[in-house]
Amino acid sequence: MKKKLYGLLAAVVILALLFGLYMFLSSRNNDETNEAEVDDISLSDLGTQLTAEKDVNEFTLKNNNGEFVFVKDGDNWTIKNYDNLFDQSAINKIAAVFSRLYAQELIEENVQDLSKYSLDSPAATAISGNTQINIGSATTDGKYNYVNINGSSDVYMVNSANISCLEYGLNDLIDKSLSKIDSDTIQELTINYKDKDNIVIKYESDNPLAREYSEQNGLATLIMEEPVENMLVYPYNLQSSVLMNLDSLNISELADIAPKDLSLYGLDSPNCTFYIADNDNNISVKVGAFVPDTDNTYSYVMVNDRPEVFTMEYRALSPFVNASIADFVEKFISLYQRSKVNEITINGDKTYTIEFKAEGENDFREIDGVTKDYRNSYINGKLVDKDTFTDFYELIVGIGFDNIINTYTPSGSPALSITFDLSDGTQDTANYYDYDNSFYVVNKGDDVSMLVSKQTVRKVLSEAENLSK
């Protein structure tokens, strides 16, 4: 019985080895066949060479989009009678047709009636030096076009992909490139609106707020200059709001290469003009009216002070057009690192004075290159436990606004005020006026009023009272 079992196992092993050998040889034969096919392709005839023009520096292109004369100036191509930026790669593609155009096959010699190939009235004609290329109709499968050269009556069949560039118009030739902005290294964002307050945000390393945040967190931040001065703006807030569709900020189509009346596009008085700059690049965009018959999907734009009117997807523009400063600033009324504050005074129905005193070893210590504040903290003269005071301090500097409204002119005296006396000798006072049952209004500067929850402020006052007992 064992001998039969051993014999069966041996047979299975031999069969597996034979099958493996078969697969190896089969694979090898296939590889050799594929290599042979590759060699055949690489050595195959490309067809009849129709053009061999050298040093193409000027040529003319006529097609259904118009007639254009291209002139090479140094390494760049221009188009006569146009003072615009053009896509150099698109023009080089056309120029290359004059030096290496190949035909798949000769369709017919000495054609008497070129109209059957639409070569009596070509879809496109390109002329350079002694070379003229005429493009006729496409084959039924759309893969090839009929072509004749230099007025010859011989008709060739040419791969359409190689000559489609001869039917380019201004929309294909204009430079539509825009610099890509790195949202992690934003240096400036400015939005000028037609009918509301402008927004100006910049990175300024010398600004005390920016420097303070950098020292504390090791990260750069931006500062709002308009409509509210000295408000922190973190890059990640911008990325989730106004810059959320930054990668989609691309030119779609050319609308008008030399507009005579910008009001036709709503660009005589743009809805907004925004400018973005990072460490290396910048973009400026004027946003006009919606493009008709696009269901408000596209808008007219002008970019980088160029003369053309383009279209751009409104999805990319919307965050800029509809931006509100409440969307991307840090929503704190007075946010200061504790080490930069000497005293805080809360004036309301009662007055609370928060003092920071350096006593003995309880002052500032340098730990791992970071300044730590170990000063004693007093509320109305009472020393408060450090951990308990830390929670209270985070509460008071964490007072934030819920919304920004149009400038509100309060009447009478404020319900309360909170003043920060800073170590640089300056003061920051926020006056809280009654707005309604739920909110105070706080004015920062002359242009912006912010709504602050009364519940949040009551919590601060309640804790200040508890700690002062």
CSV table of C-alpha atoms in Angstrom, one decimal:
chain,number,residue,atom,x,y,z
A,1,MET,CA,0.0,0.0,0.0
A,2,LYS,CA,2.8,2.3,0.9
A,3,LYS,CA,4.6,1.6,-2.4
A,4,LYS,CA,1.5,2.6,-4.3
A,5,LEU,CA,1.2,5.8,-2.3
A,6,TYR,CA,4.9,6.7,-2.9
A,7,GLY,CA,4.4,6.0,-6.6
A,8,LEU,CA,1.4,8.3,-6.8
A,9,LEU,CA,3.2,11.1,-5.0
A,10,ALA,CA,6.2,10.8,-7.4
A,11,ALA,CA,3.9,11.0,-10.4
A,12,VAL,CA,2.3,14.2,-9.0
A,13,VAL,CA,5.7,15.8,-8.5
A,14,ILE,CA,6.9,14.8,-12.0
A,15,LEU,CA,3.7,16.2,-13.5
A,16,ALA,CA,4.2,19.5,-11.6
A,17,LEU,CA,7.8,19.8,-12.8
A,18,LEU,CA,6.7,19.2,-16.4
A,19,PHE,CA,4.0,21.8,-16.2
A,20,GLY,CA,6.4,24.3,-14.8
A,21,LEU,CA,8.9,23.6,-17.6
A,22,TYR,CA,6.1,24.1,-20.1
A,23,MET,CA,5.0,27.4,-18.7
A,24,PHE,CA,8.7,28.7,-18.6
A,25,LEU,CA,9.3,27.8,-22.2
A,26,SER,CA,5.9,29.2,-23.3
A,27,SER,CA,6.6,32.5,-21.5
A,28,ARG,CA,10.1,32.7,-23.1
A,29,ASN,CA,8.6,32.1,-26.5
A,30,ASN,CA,6.1,34.9,-25.9
A,31,ASP,CA,8.8,37.3,-24.8
A,32,GLU,CA,10.8,36.5,-27.9
A,33,THR,CA,7.8,37.1,-30.0
A,34,ASN,CA,7.0,40.4,-28.3
A,35,GLU,CA,10.7,41.5,-28.7
A,36,ALA,CA,10.5,40.6,-32.4
A,37,GLU,CA,7.3,42.7,-32.7
A,38,VAL,CA,9.0,45.7,-31.0
A,39,ASP,CA,11.9,45.4,-33.3
A,40,ASP,CA,9.6,45.3,-36.3
A,41,ILE,CA,7.8,48.4,-35.1
A,42,SER,CA,11.0,50.3,-34.4
A,43,LEU,CA,12.4,49.5,-37.8
A,44,SER,CA,9.1,49.9,-39.7
A,45,ASP,CA,8.6,52.6,-42.3
A,46,LEU,CA,7.0,55.7,-41.0
A,47,GLY,CA,5.4,56.3,-44.3
A,48,THR,CA,6.1,58.9,-46.9
A,49,GLN,CA,7.8,62.0,-45.6
A,50,LEU,CA,5.8,65.0,-46.9
A,51,THR,CA,7.7,67.9,-45.3
A,52,ALA,CA,11.4,68.6,-44.4
A,53,GLU,CA,11.5,72.4,-43.9
A,54,LYS,CA,14.5,73.5,-41.7
A,55,ASP,CA,14.9,76.5,-39.4
A,56,VAL,CA,11.2,77.5,-39.4
A,57,ASN,CA,11.1,81.0,-38.1
A,58,GLU,CA,8.0,82.3,-39.8
A,59,PHE,CA,4.8,80.7,-41.1
A,60,THR,CA,1.2,81.5,-41.9
A,61,LEU,CA,-1.8,79.5,-40.8
A,62,LYS,CA,-5.2,79.9,-42.4
A,63,ASN,CA,-8.2,78.0,-41.0
A,64,ASN,CA,-11.8,78.5,-40.0
A,65,ASN,CA,-10.6,80.5,-37.0
A,66,GLY,CA,-8.8,83.1,-39.1
A,67,GLU,CA,-5.4,83.8,-40.6
A,68,PHE,CA,-2.4,84.1,-38.4
A,69,VAL,CA,1.2,85.0,-39.1
A,70,PHE,CA,3.7,83.6,-36.7
A,71,VAL,CA,7.2,85.1,-36.2
A,72,LYS,CA,10.0,83.7,-34.1
A,73,ASP,CA,11.8,86.3,-32.0
A,74,GLY,CA,14.8,84.7,-30.3
A,75,ASP,CA,13.3,81.6,-28.6
A,76,ASN,CA,9.7,83.0,-28.5
A,77,TRP,CA,7.0,83.0,-31.0
A,78,THR,CA,4.7,86.0,-31.5
A,79,ILE,CA,1.7,86.5,-33.8
A,80,LYS,CA,1.6,89.6,-35.9
A,81,ASN,CA,-0.9,92.3,-34.9
A,82,TYR,CA,-1.4,90.7,-31.4
A,83,ASP,CA,0.2,92.0,-28.2
A,84,ASN,CA,-0.6,89.0,-26.1
A,85,LEU,CA,1.1,86.1,-24.4
A,86,PHE,CA,0.9,82.9,-26.4
A,87,ASP,CA,1.4,79.3,-25.5
A,88,GLN,CA,4.9,78.5,-26.9
A,89,SER,CA,4.4,74.7,-26.8
A,90,ALA,CA,1.3,75.0,-28.9
A,91,ILE,CA,3.0,77.1,-31.6
A,92,ASN,CA,6.1,74.8,-31.6
A,93,LYS,CA,3.8,71.9,-32.3
A,94,ILE,CA,2.5,73.6,-35.4
A,95,ALA,CA,6.0,74.6,-36.5
A,96,ALA,CA,7.2,71.0,-36.1
A,97,VAL,CA,4.7,69.9,-38.8
A,98,PHE,CA,6.8,71.7,-41.4
A,99,SER,CA,9.8,69.6,-40.7
A,100,ARG,CA,8.5,66.1,-40.1
A,101,LEU,CA,5.1,65.3,-41.5
A,102,TYR,CA,4.6,61.7,-42.6
A,103,ALA,CA,1.7,60.2,-44.6
A,104,GLN,CA,0.2,56.8,-43.8
A,105,GLU,CA,-0.2,56.2,-47.5
A,106,LEU,CA,-0.7,57.7,-50.9
A,107,ILE,CA,-4.5,57.6,-51.6
A,108,GLU,CA,-4.6,58.8,-55.2
A,109,GLU,CA,-2.3,60.4,-57.7
A,110,ASN,CA,-3.1,63.2,-60.2
A,111,VAL,CA,-6.5,63.8,-58.7
A,112,GLN,CA,-8.6,65.9,-61.1
A,113,ASP,CA,-11.4,66.7,-58.7
A,114,LEU,CA,-9.9,67.7,-55.3
A,115,SER,CA,-13.4,68.6,-54.0
A,116,LYS,CA,-14.1,64.9,-53.1
A,117,TYR,CA,-11.4,65.2,-50.5
A,118,SER,CA,-12.4,68.8,-49.6
A,119,LEU,CA,-9.0,70.0,-50.8
A,120,ASP,CA,-10.5,72.5,-53.2
A,121,SER,CA,-11.4,74.6,-50.1
A,122,PRO,CA,-9.1,73.2,-47.3
A,123,ALA,CA,-10.1,73.2,-43.7
A,124,ALA,CA,-6.6,74.5,-43.0
A,125,THR,CA,-3.6,75.7,-44.9
A,126,ALA,CA,-0.1,76.2,-43.4
A,127,ILE,CA,2.7,77.9,-45.3
A,128,SER,CA,6.4,78.2,-44.5
A,129,GLY,CA,9.1,79.0,-47.1
A,130,ASN,CA,8.5,76.7,-50.0
A,131,THR,CA,6.2,74.4,-48.1
A,132,GLN,CA,2.4,74.6,-48.2
A,133,ILE,CA,0.2,72.0,-46.4
A,134,ASN,CA,-3.5,71.7,-47.2
A,135,ILE,CA,-5.8,69.8,-44.9
A,136,GLY,CA,-9.0,68.3,-46.4
A,137,SER,CA,-11.8,66.2,-44.9
A,138,ALA,CA,-11.4,63.4,-42.4
A,139,THR,CA,-11.9,59.7,-43.1
A,140,THR,CA,-15.1,58.1,-42.0
A,141,ASP,CA,-13.5,56.7,-38.9
A,142,GLY,CA,-12.1,60.2,-38.0
A,143,LYS,CA,-8.5,58.9,-37.5
A,144,TYR,CA,-7.0,60.4,-40.7
A,145,ASN,CA,-7.3,63.4,-42.9
A,146,TYR,CA,-6.7,63.9,-46.6
A,147,VAL,CA,-3.7,66.1,-47.3
A,148,ASN,CA,-1.9,67.5,-50.3
A,149,ILE,CA,1.4,69.4,-50.4
A,150,ASN,CA,2.5,72.4,-52.4
A,151,GLY,CA,-0.6,72.4,-54.6
A,152,SER,CA,0.2,68.9,-55.9
A,153,SER,CA,-2.7,66.8,-57.2
A,154,ASP,CA,-1.5,63.8,-55.2
A,155,VAL,CA,-3.6,63.1,-52.1
A,156,TYR,CA,-2.2,61.5,-49.0
A,157,MET,CA,-3.8,60.1,-45.8
A,158,VAL,CA,-2.2,61.5,-42.7
A,159,ASN,CA,-2.9,60.7,-39.0
A,160,SER,CA,-5.3,63.4,-37.7
A,161,ALA,CA,-3.5,63.6,-34.4
A,162,ASN,CA,-0.4,64.9,-36.1
A,163,ILE,CA,-2.1,67.7,-37.9
A,164,SER,CA,-5.0,68.7,-35.6
A,165,CYS,CA,-2.9,71.6,-34.4
A,166,LEU,CA,-3.2,73.2,-37.9
A,167,GLU,CA,-6.9,73.9,-37.0
A,168,TYR,CA,-6.0,75.9,-33.8
A,169,GLY,CA,-7.6,79.2,-33.1
A,170,LEU,CA,-6.7,82.0,-30.6
A,171,ASN,CA,-8.3,80.0,-27.8
A,172,ASP,CA,-5.9,77.2,-28.4
A,173,LEU,CA,-2.9,79.5,-28.9
A,174,ILE,CA,-3.3,82.0,-26.0
A,175,ASP,CA,-1.3,81.4,-22.9
A,176,LYS,CA,-3.7,80.2,-20.2
A,177,SER,CA,-1.1,79.3,-17.6
A,178,LEU,CA,-1.4,80.6,-14.0
A,179,SER,CA,1.2,80.3,-11.4
A,180,LYS,CA,0.4,77.7,-8.7
A,181,ILE,CA,0.1,79.1,-5.2
A,182,ASP,CA,1.3,77.2,-2.2
A,183,SER,CA,-1.3,77.6,0.5
A,184,ASP,CA,1.2,76.6,3.2
A,185,THR,CA,3.4,79.6,2.5
A,186,ILE,CA,0.9,82.4,1.9
A,187,GLN,CA,2.5,85.8,2.3
A,188,GLU,CA,-0.4,88.1,1.3
A,189,LEU,CA,-4.1,87.9,0.5
A,190,THR,CA,-5.9,91.0,-0.6
A,191,ILE,CA,-9.6,91.1,-1.7
A,192,ASN,CA,-10.9,94.5,-3.0
A,193,TYR,CA,-14.7,94.5,-3.2
A,194,LYS,CA,-17.1,96.7,-5.2
A,195,ASP,CA,-19.7,96.9,-2.5
A,196,LYS,CA,-18.3,95.9,0.9
A,197,ASP,CA,-15.2,96.3,3.0
A,198,ASN,CA,-11.9,95.1,1.6
A,199,ILE,CA,-9.9,92.3,3.2
A,200,VAL,CA,-6.1,92.7,3.6
A,201,ILE,CA,-4.0,89.9,5.2
A,202,LYS,CA,-0.2,89.8,5.2
A,203,TYR,CA,2.7,88.1,6.8
A,204,GLU,CA,4.8,90.6,8.6
A,205,SER,CA,7.6,89.1,10.7
A,206,ASP,CA,8.1,92.3,12.6
A,207,ASN,CA,4.5,92.5,13.8
A,208,PRO,CA,4.4,91.8,17.5
A,209,LEU,CA,1.4,89.4,17.2
A,210,ALA,CA,3.0,87.4,14.4
A,211,ARG,CA,6.3,87.3,16.3
A,212,GLU,CA,4.6,86.3,19.5
A,213,TYR,CA,2.7,83.4,17.9
A,214,SER,CA,5.9,82.3,16.1
A,215,GLU,CA,7.8,82.2,19.4
A,216,GLN,CA,5.1,80.3,21.2
A,217,ASN,CA,4.3,77.8,18.5
A,218,GLY,CA,7.2,77.8,16.1
A,219,LEU,CA,4.8,78.5,13.2
A,220,ALA,CA,4.4,81.6,11.0
A,221,THR,CA,1.0,83.3,11.0
A,222,LEU,CA,-0.6,86.2,9.1
A,223,ILE,CA,-2.1,89.4,10.3
A,224,MET,CA,-5.3,91.1,9.1
A,225,GLU,CA,-4.8,94.8,8.3
A,226,GLU,CA,-8.2,95.5,6.9
A,227,PRO,CA,-11.0,95.8,7.8
A,228,VAL,CA,-9.8,95.0,11.4
A,229,GLU,CA,-6.2,95.7,12.4
A,230,ASN,CA,-4.0,93.2,14.2
A,231,MET,CA,-6.2,90.1,14.0
A,232,LEU,CA,-4.4,86.7,13.8
A,233,VAL,CA,-5.1,84.7,10.6
A,234,TYR,CA,-3.7,81.1,10.6
A,235,PRO,CA,-2.9,79.5,7.3
A,236,TYR,CA,-5.0,76.5,8.1
A,237,ASN,CA,-8.0,78.7,8.5
A,238,LEU,CA,-7.5,80.1,5.0
A,239,GLN,CA,-7.1,76.6,3.6
A,240,SER,CA,-10.4,75.6,4.9
A,241,SER,CA,-12.2,78.7,3.8
A,242,VAL,CA,-11.2,81.3,1.2
A,243,LEU,CA,-8.4,79.0,-0.3
A,244,MET,CA,-10.5,75.8,-0.2
A,245,ASN,CA,-10.7,75.6,-4.1
A,246,LEU,CA,-7.3,77.1,-4.8
A,247,ASP,CA,-6.2,74.2,-7.0
A,248,SER,CA,-9.2,74.8,-9.2
A,249,LEU,CA,-8.1,78.4,-10.0
A,250,ASN,CA,-7.5,77.8,-13.7
A,251,ILE,CA,-8.4,79.7,-16.9
A,252,SER,CA,-11.1,77.9,-18.9
A,253,GLU,CA,-11.6,79.7,-22.2
A,254,LEU,CA,-10.6,82.9,-24.0
A,255,ALA,CA,-13.7,85.2,-24.2
A,256,ASP,CA,-12.1,88.3,-25.9
A,257,ILE,CA,-8.5,88.8,-26.8
A,258,ALA,CA,-8.8,92.6,-27.2
A,259,PRO,CA,-11.9,93.8,-25.4
A,260,LYS,CA,-13.1,97.3,-26.4
A,261,ASP,CA,-15.9,97.5,-23.8
A,262,LEU,CA,-15.3,95.8,-20.5
A,263,SER,CA,-18.9,96.5,-19.3
A,264,LEU,CA,-20.0,93.7,-21.6
A,265,TYR,CA,-18.3,91.3,-19.2
A,266,GLY,CA,-18.9,93.2,-15.9
A,267,LEU,CA,-15.2,94.0,-15.7
A,268,ASP,CA,-15.5,97.7,-15.9
A,269,SER,CA,-16.4,97.5,-12.2
A,270,PRO,CA,-15.5,94.0,-11.0
A,271,ASN,CA,-17.4,92.3,-8.3
A,272,CYS,CA,-14.0,91.8,-6.6
A,273,THR,CA,-10.3,91.8,-7.4
A,274,PHE,CA,-8.1,89.4,-5.4
A,275,TYR,CA,-4.4,89.1,-5.1
A,276,ILE,CA,-2.6,86.1,-3.6
A,277,ALA,CA,1.1,85.7,-3.1
A,278,ASP,CA,3.3,82.9,-1.6
A,279,ASN,CA,7.0,82.8,-1.2
A,280,ASP,CA,7.6,82.5,-5.0
A,281,ASN,CA,4.5,83.2,-7.0
A,282,ASN,CA,1.5,85.5,-7.2
A,283,ILE,CA,-1.9,85.7,-8.9
A,284,SER,CA,-4.2,88.7,-9.5
A,285,VAL,CA,-7.8,88.1,-10.7
A,286,LYS,CA,-10.6,90.5,-11.5
A,287,VAL,CA,-14.0,88.8,-11.2
A,288,GLY,CA,-16.8,90.0,-13.5
A,289,ALA,CA,-20.3,88.9,-14.5
A,290,PHE,CA,-21.5,85.3,-15.0
A,291,VAL,CA,-21.0,83.9,-18.5
A,292,PRO,CA,-24.5,83.7,-20.2
A,293,ASP,CA,-26.1,80.3,-20.7
A,294,THR,CA,-23.8,78.5,-18.2
A,295,ASP,CA,-26.2,78.4,-15.2
A,296,ASN,CA,-23.8,80.6,-13.3
A,297,THR,CA,-21.1,77.9,-13.6
A,298,TYR,CA,-18.5,80.3,-15.2
A,299,SER,CA,-17.6,83.9,-14.7
A,300,TYR,CA,-15.6,86.4,-16.9
A,301,VAL,CA,-12.2,87.3,-15.4
A,302,MET,CA,-9.1,89.2,-16.2
A,303,VAL,CA,-5.8,87.9,-14.8
A,304,ASN,CA,-2.4,89.4,-13.8
A,305,ASP,CA,-3.1,92.8,-15.5
A,306,ARG,CA,-3.3,91.1,-18.9
A,307,PRO,CA,-5.6,92.7,-21.6
A,308,GLU,CA,-7.6,89.5,-22.4
A,309,VAL,CA,-11.0,88.5,-21.0
A,310,PHE,CA,-11.1,84.8,-20.0
A,311,THR,CA,-13.7,82.6,-18.4
A,312,MET,CA,-13.1,80.7,-15.1
A,313,GLU,CA,-15.1,78.2,-13.2
A,314,TYR,CA,-17.1,80.1,-10.6
A,315,ARG,CA,-16.6,77.2,-8.0
A,316,ALA,CA,-13.0,78.4,-7.8
A,317,LEU,CA,-13.9,82.1,-7.5
A,318,SER,CA,-16.8,81.8,-5.1
A,319,PRO,CA,-14.8,81.6,-1.8
A,320,PHE,CA,-13.1,84.9,-2.7
A,321,VAL,CA,-16.3,86.6,-4.0
A,322,ASN,CA,-18.3,85.6,-0.9
A,323,ALA,CA,-15.5,85.8,1.7
A,324,SER,CA,-16.3,87.2,5.2
A,325,ILE,CA,-13.6,87.9,7.6
A,326,ALA,CA,-15.5,85.8,10.2
A,327,ASP,CA,-14.8,82.8,8.0
A,328,PHE,CA,-11.0,82.7,8.4
A,329,VAL,CA,-9.7,84.9,11.3
A,330,GLU,CA,-9.2,83.6,14.7
A,331,LYS,CA,-12.4,84.6,16.5
A,332,PHE,CA,-10.8,85.9,19.7
A,333,ILE,CA,-11.4,89.4,21.0
A,334,SER,CA,-8.0,89.7,22.8
A,335,LEU,CA,-5.7,86.8,22.4
A,336,TYR,CA,-2.3,87.3,24.1
A,337,GLN,CA,0.4,85.1,25.4
A,338,ARG,CA,0.4,85.3,29.2
A,339,SER,CA,4.1,86.4,29.3
A,340,LYS,CA,3.2,89.5,27.3
A,341,VAL,CA,0.6,90.7,29.8
A,342,ASN,CA,1.3,92.7,32.9
A,343,GLU,CA,-2.2,93.3,34.1
A,344,ILE,CA,-5.9,92.8,33.1
A,345,THR,CA,-8.7,95.0,34.3
A,346,ILE,CA,-12.4,94.0,34.0
A,347,ASN,CA,-14.8,96.9,34.6
A,348,GLY,CA,-18.4,96.1,34.9
A,349,ASP,CA,-20.9,96.0,37.8
A,350,LYS,CA,-17.8,95.1,39.8
A,351,THR,CA,-14.1,95.6,39.0
A,352,TYR,CA,-11.6,92.8,38.9
A,353,THR,CA,-7.9,93.5,38.6
A,354,ILE,CA,-5.7,90.6,37.5
A,355,GLU,CA,-2.0,91.3,38.3
A,356,PHE,CA,1.1,89.3,37.4
A,357,LYS,CA,4.0,89.8,39.9
A,358,ALA,CA,7.5,88.5,39.7
A,359,GLU,CA,8.3,87.4,43.3
A,360,GLY,CA,11.5,85.5,44.3
A,361,GLU,CA,11.9,82.7,41.8
A,362,ASN,CA,8.4,83.2,40.5
A,363,ASP,CA,9.2,85.1,37.4
A,364,PHE,CA,10.3,84.1,33.9
A,365,ARG,CA,12.4,81.0,33.1
A,366,GLU,CA,14.1,79.9,29.9
A,367,ILE,CA,13.4,76.2,29.3
A,368,ASP,CA,14.6,74.5,26.1
A,369,GLY,CA,14.8,77.9,24.4
A,370,VAL,CA,11.2,78.9,25.3
A,371,THR,CA,10.4,81.6,27.9
A,372,LYS,CA,8.0,80.2,30.5
A,373,ASP,CA,5.9,82.6,32.8
A,374,TYR,CA,6.1,81.6,36.4
A,375,ARG,CA,5.0,84.9,37.9
A,376,ASN,CA,2.4,84.8,40.7
A,377,SER,CA,-1.1,85.8,39.7
A,378,TYR,CA,-3.4,87.9,41.9
A,379,ILE,CA,-7.1,88.7,41.4
A,380,ASN,CA,-8.1,91.8,43.5
A,381,GLY,CA,-5.0,91.2,45.6
A,382,LYS,CA,-5.7,87.5,46.3
A,383,LEU,CA,-2.9,85.1,45.2
A,384,VAL,CA,-4.5,82.4,43.0
A,385,ASP,CA,-3.2,78.8,42.6
A,386,LYS,CA,-1.2,78.5,39.3
A,387,ASP,CA,-3.2,75.6,37.8
A,388,THR,CA,-6.5,77.3,38.8
A,389,PHE,CA,-5.4,80.6,37.3
A,390,THR,CA,-4.2,79.0,34.1
A,391,ASP,CA,-7.8,77.7,33.5
A,392,PHE,CA,-9.2,81.2,34.2
A,393,TYR,CA,-6.6,82.9,31.9
A,394,GLU,CA,-7.5,80.5,29.0
A,395,LEU,CA,-11.2,81.4,29.7
A,396,ILE,CA,-10.6,85.2,29.5
A,397,VAL,CA,-8.3,85.2,26.4
A,398,GLY,CA,-10.7,82.7,24.8
A,399,ILE,CA,-13.6,85.1,24.6
A,400,GLY,CA,-14.5,85.0,21.0
A,401,PHE,CA,-17.0,86.5,18.7
A,402,ASP,CA,-19.8,84.6,17.0
A,403,ASN,CA,-20.4,86.9,14.0
A,404,ILE,CA,-19.3,90.2,12.4
A,405,ILE,CA,-22.0,92.7,11.5
A,406,ASN,CA,-22.1,96.1,9.8
A,407,THR,CA,-20.6,98.9,11.8
A,408,TYR,CA,-22.7,99.4,14.9
A,409,THR,CA,-22.8,102.7,16.7
A,410,PRO,CA,-23.5,102.1,20.4
A,411,SER,CA,-25.2,104.5,22.7
A,412,GLY,CA,-24.5,105.2,26.3
A,413,SER,CA,-21.7,103.6,28.3
A,414,PRO,CA,-20.5,100.0,27.8
A,415,ALA,CA,-21.9,97.2,30.0
A,416,LEU,CA,-18.3,96.3,30.7
A,417,SER,CA,-14.8,96.6,29.4
A,418,ILE,CA,-11.7,94.4,29.5
A,419,THR,CA,-8.3,96.0,29.3
A,420,PHE,CA,-5.0,94.3,28.7
A,421,ASP,CA,-1.9,96.2,29.8
A,422,LEU,CA,0.9,94.7,27.8
A,423,SER,CA,4.6,94.4,28.5
A,424,ASP,CA,5.5,96.6,25.6
A,425,GLY,CA,3.7,99.5,27.2
A,426,THR,CA,0.6,99.4,25.1
A,427,GLN,CA,-3.0,98.8,26.0
A,428,ASP,CA,-5.8,96.8,24.3
A,429,THR,CA,-9.3,97.7,25.5
A,430,ALA,CA,-12.5,95.9,24.4
A,431,ASN,CA,-15.8,97.7,25.2
A,432,TYR,CA,-18.8,95.4,25.5
A,433,TYR,CA,-22.2,97.1,24.7
A,434,ASP,CA,-25.6,95.6,25.0
A,435,TYR,CA,-26.9,94.5,21.6
A,436,ASP,CA,-29.8,92.2,22.5
A,437,ASN,CA,-30.7,89.6,25.1
A,438,SER,CA,-28.1,87.1,23.8
A,439,PHE,CA,-25.2,89.2,22.6
A,440,TYR,CA,-22.9,92.1,23.4
A,441,VAL,CA,-21.4,94.1,20.5
A,442,VAL,CA,-17.7,94.9,20.5
A,443,ASN,CA,-16.1,97.4,18.2
A,444,LYS,CA,-12.5,96.8,17.1
A,445,GLY,CA,-11.3,99.8,15.1
A,446,ASP,CA,-13.8,102.0,13.2
A,447,ASP,CA,-15.2,99.6,10.7
A,448,VAL,CA,-16.1,96.3,12.3
A,449,SER,CA,-18.6,95.3,15.0
A,450,MET,CA,-18.5,91.8,16.5
A,451,LEU,CA,-21.2,89.9,18.4
A,452,VAL,CA,-20.0,88.2,21.6
A,453,SER,CA,-22.2,85.7,23.5
A,454,LYS,CA,-23.3,87.1,26.9
A,455,GLN,CA,-23.2,83.6,28.3
A,456,THR,CA,-19.5,83.4,27.6
A,457,VAL,CA,-18.8,86.7,29.3
A,458,ARG,CA,-21.0,85.8,32.3
A,459,LYS,CA,-18.9,82.7,32.8
A,460,VAL,CA,-15.7,84.8,32.9
A,461,LEU,CA,-17.2,87.2,35.4
A,462,SER,CA,-18.5,84.4,37.6
A,463,GLU,CA,-15.1,82.7,37.7
A,464,ALA,CA,-13.4,86.0,38.4
A,465,GLU,CA,-15.8,86.5,41.4
A,466,ASN,CA,-15.1,83.0,42.7
A,467,LEU,CA,-11.3,83.4,42.5
A,468,SER,CA,-11.4,86.8,44.2
A,469,LYS,CA,-13.2,85.6,47.3
